[in-house]
């Protein structure tokens, strides 16, 4: 099996509801998402995708649709946050994303895995996601 990795960057802010440290405050990160897929290269000489597991441009479209377009330059908050605060923020800022989980790197990865897997062709398997929250800190999901 061969693996391919495509790297994405996006800007996102979040706050961790009831967190006991600085991350309880709204703050942002420059995220780096590494998406690794695996499969067997196509062996159909007449096919324009011959020799590929997936065209990098197709993988880019999938990840952009599943993750980047939703989360880039968004403020991501737990849906259990104060309802009045959420409404006020949504009235003032157009890109507020609420999620039904604490928006940690770990939980975001689980969400991304589900969203990306739903769009991948049957012949392509998600192998690994690595989400850098900072240049020196990342969470990683390794598929079985």
Short mmCIF file of C-alpha atoms in Angstrom, two decimals:
data_model
loop_
_atom_site.label_atom_id
_atom_site.label_comp_id
_atom_site.label_asym_id
_atom_site.label_seq_id
_atom_site.Cartn_x
_atom_site.Cartn_y
_atom_site.Cartn_z
CA UNK A 1 0.00 0.00 0.00
CA UNK A 2 1.09 3.54 -0.72
CA UNK A 3 0.25 6.59 1.38
CA UNK A 4 -0.25 10.17 0.27
CA UNK A 5 -0.28 13.19 2.54
CA UNK A 6 -1.77 16.59 1.77
CA UNK A 7 -1.15 19.51 4.14
CA UNK A 8 -3.67 22.27 4.82
CA UNK A 9 -3.48 25.43 6.90
CA UNK A 10 -6.32 27.47 8.33
CA UNK A 11 -6.99 30.08 10.99
CA UNK A 12 -9.54 29.37 13.69
CA UNK A 13 -10.52 30.70 17.10
CA UNK A 14 -12.17 28.76 19.89
CA UNK A 15 -12.83 28.75 23.60
CA UNK A 16 -13.11 25.76 25.89
CA UNK A 17 -16.25 25.88 28.00
CA UNK A 18 -15.51 25.64 31.75
CA UNK A 19 -11.83 24.99 31.12
CA UNK A 20 -9.62 25.61 34.15
CA UNK A 21 -6.94 27.52 32.28
CA UNK A 22 -6.29 30.21 29.69
CA UNK A 23 -8.10 28.25 26.96
CA UNK A 24 -11.42 29.20 28.60
CA UNK A 25 -10.92 32.55 26.85
CA UNK A 26 -11.59 33.10 23.16
CA UNK A 27 -8.26 32.74 21.38
CA UNK A 28 -7.01 31.74 17.96
CA UNK A 29 -4.52 29.41 16.35
CA UNK A 30 -2.89 28.95 12.98
CA UNK A 31 -3.79 25.30 12.44
CA UNK A 32 -1.96 22.84 10.22
CA UNK A 33 -3.86 19.72 9.19
CA UNK A 34 -2.02 16.78 7.63
CA UNK A 35 -4.32 14.30 5.90
CA UNK A 36 -2.80 10.93 4.99
CA UNK A 37 -4.66 8.41 2.86
CA UNK A 38 -3.70 4.97 1.62
CA UNK A 39 -4.65 2.65 -1.18
CA UNK A 40 -3.43 0.90 -4.29
CA UNK A 41 -2.57 2.95 -7.35
CA UNK A 42 -5.09 2.61 -10.15
CA UNK A 43 -3.91 0.21 -12.85
CA UNK A 44 -5.96 1.22 -15.86
CA UNK A 45 -3.67 2.58 -18.61
CA UNK A 46 -6.50 4.39 -20.43
CA UNK A 47 -7.76 6.16 -17.28
CA UNK A 48 -6.46 9.73 -16.77
CA UNK A 49 -5.93 8.86 -13.07
CA UNK A 50 -3.83 5.78 -13.91
CA UNK A 51 -1.07 5.24 -11.35
CA UNK A 52 -2.78 7.31 -8.66
CA UNK A 53 -4.47 6.40 -5.39
CA UNK A 54 -6.28 9.71 -5.60
CA UNK A 55 -5.43 12.90 -7.43
CA UNK A 56 -4.00 15.43 -4.95
CA UNK A 57 -6.45 18.00 -6.34
CA UNK A 58 -9.38 15.66 -5.58
CA UNK A 59 -8.12 15.13 -2.03
CA UNK A 60 -7.80 18.90 -1.67
CA UNK A 61 -11.43 19.38 -2.77
CA UNK A 62 -12.64 16.75 -0.31
CA UNK A 63 -10.81 18.25 2.68
CA UNK A 64 -11.74 21.79 1.70
CA UNK A 65 -15.43 20.80 1.50
CA UNK A 66 -15.39 18.73 4.69
CA UNK A 67 -13.24 20.91 6.95
CA UNK A 68 -11.51 24.02 5.68
CA UNK A 69 -14.53 25.84 4.21
CA UNK A 70 -16.40 25.38 7.50
CA UNK A 71 -13.68 26.14 10.01
CA UNK A 72 -11.30 28.63 8.36
CA UNK A 73 -11.58 32.03 10.07
CA UNK A 74 -14.39 30.75 12.28
CA UNK A 75 -14.97 31.06 15.99
CA UNK A 76 -15.82 27.57 17.21
CA UNK A 77 -17.77 27.23 20.44
CA UNK A 78 -19.43 24.42 22.34
CA UNK A 79 -23.19 24.53 21.69
CA UNK A 80 -23.69 24.22 25.44
CA UNK A 81 -22.27 27.74 25.87
CA UNK A 82 -24.49 30.54 27.16
CA UNK A 83 -27.37 30.86 24.68
CA UNK A 84 -27.57 34.63 24.97
CA UNK A 85 -23.86 34.98 24.35
CA UNK A 86 -24.05 32.73 21.29
CA UNK A 87 -26.92 34.75 19.84
CA UNK A 88 -25.08 38.02 20.43
CA UNK A 89 -21.92 36.72 18.79
CA UNK A 90 -23.87 35.30 15.83
CA UNK A 91 -25.56 38.68 15.29
CA UNK A 92 -22.23 40.48 15.25
CA UNK A 93 -20.00 37.95 13.48
CA UNK A 94 -21.06 35.80 10.52
CA UNK A 95 -18.73 32.84 11.03
CA UNK A 96 -19.60 31.36 14.41
CA UNK A 97 -19.60 27.57 14.38
CA UNK A 98 -21.23 25.71 17.25
CA UNK A 99 -20.37 22.07 17.84
CA UNK A 100 -21.86 19.50 20.19
CA UNK A 101 -18.53 18.86 21.85
CA UNK A 102 -15.69 20.68 23.55
CA UNK A 103 -13.68 22.11 20.59
CA UNK A 104 -10.32 20.63 21.57
CA UNK A 105 -7.86 19.40 18.97
CA UNK A 106 -8.71 15.84 19.94
CA UNK A 107 -12.46 16.29 19.42
CA UNK A 108 -11.97 18.30 16.25
CA UNK A 109 -9.94 15.42 14.84
CA UNK A 110 -12.75 12.96 15.55
CA UNK A 111 -15.17 15.30 13.77
CA UNK A 112 -12.81 15.73 10.81
CA UNK A 113 -12.33 11.95 10.46
CA UNK A 114 -16.07 11.44 10.17
CA UNK A 115 -16.51 14.27 7.66
CA UNK A 116 -13.56 13.29 5.45
CA UNK A 117 -14.37 9.57 5.47
CA UNK A 118 -17.88 10.34 4.23
CA UNK A 119 -16.43 11.96 1.07
CA UNK A 120 -13.53 9.65 0.20
CA UNK A 121 -13.92 7.19 -2.68
CA UNK A 122 -14.31 3.54 -1.62
CA UNK A 123 -10.83 2.71 -2.90
CA UNK A 124 -9.15 5.31 -0.68
CA UNK A 125 -8.74 4.79 3.05
CA UNK A 126 -8.00 7.48 5.61
CA UNK A 127 -4.78 6.48 7.34
CA UNK A 128 -3.92 9.39 9.62
CA UNK A 129 -4.87 12.93 10.53
CA UNK A 130 -2.50 15.20 12.38
CA UNK A 131 -3.77 18.56 13.62
CA UNK A 132 -1.19 21.09 14.77
CA UNK A 133 -2.69 23.67 17.10
CA UNK A 134 0.66 25.42 17.40
CA UNK A 135 4.00 24.87 15.68
CA UNK A 136 5.05 22.54 18.50
CA UNK A 137 1.78 20.87 19.59
CA UNK A 138 -0.42 18.47 17.70
CA UNK A 139 -3.04 15.78 18.15
CA UNK A 140 -3.03 12.75 15.91
CA UNK A 141 -5.64 10.22 14.83
CA UNK A 142 -4.35 6.95 13.39
CA UNK A 143 -6.92 4.76 11.65
CA UNK A 144 -6.80 1.00 12.10
#
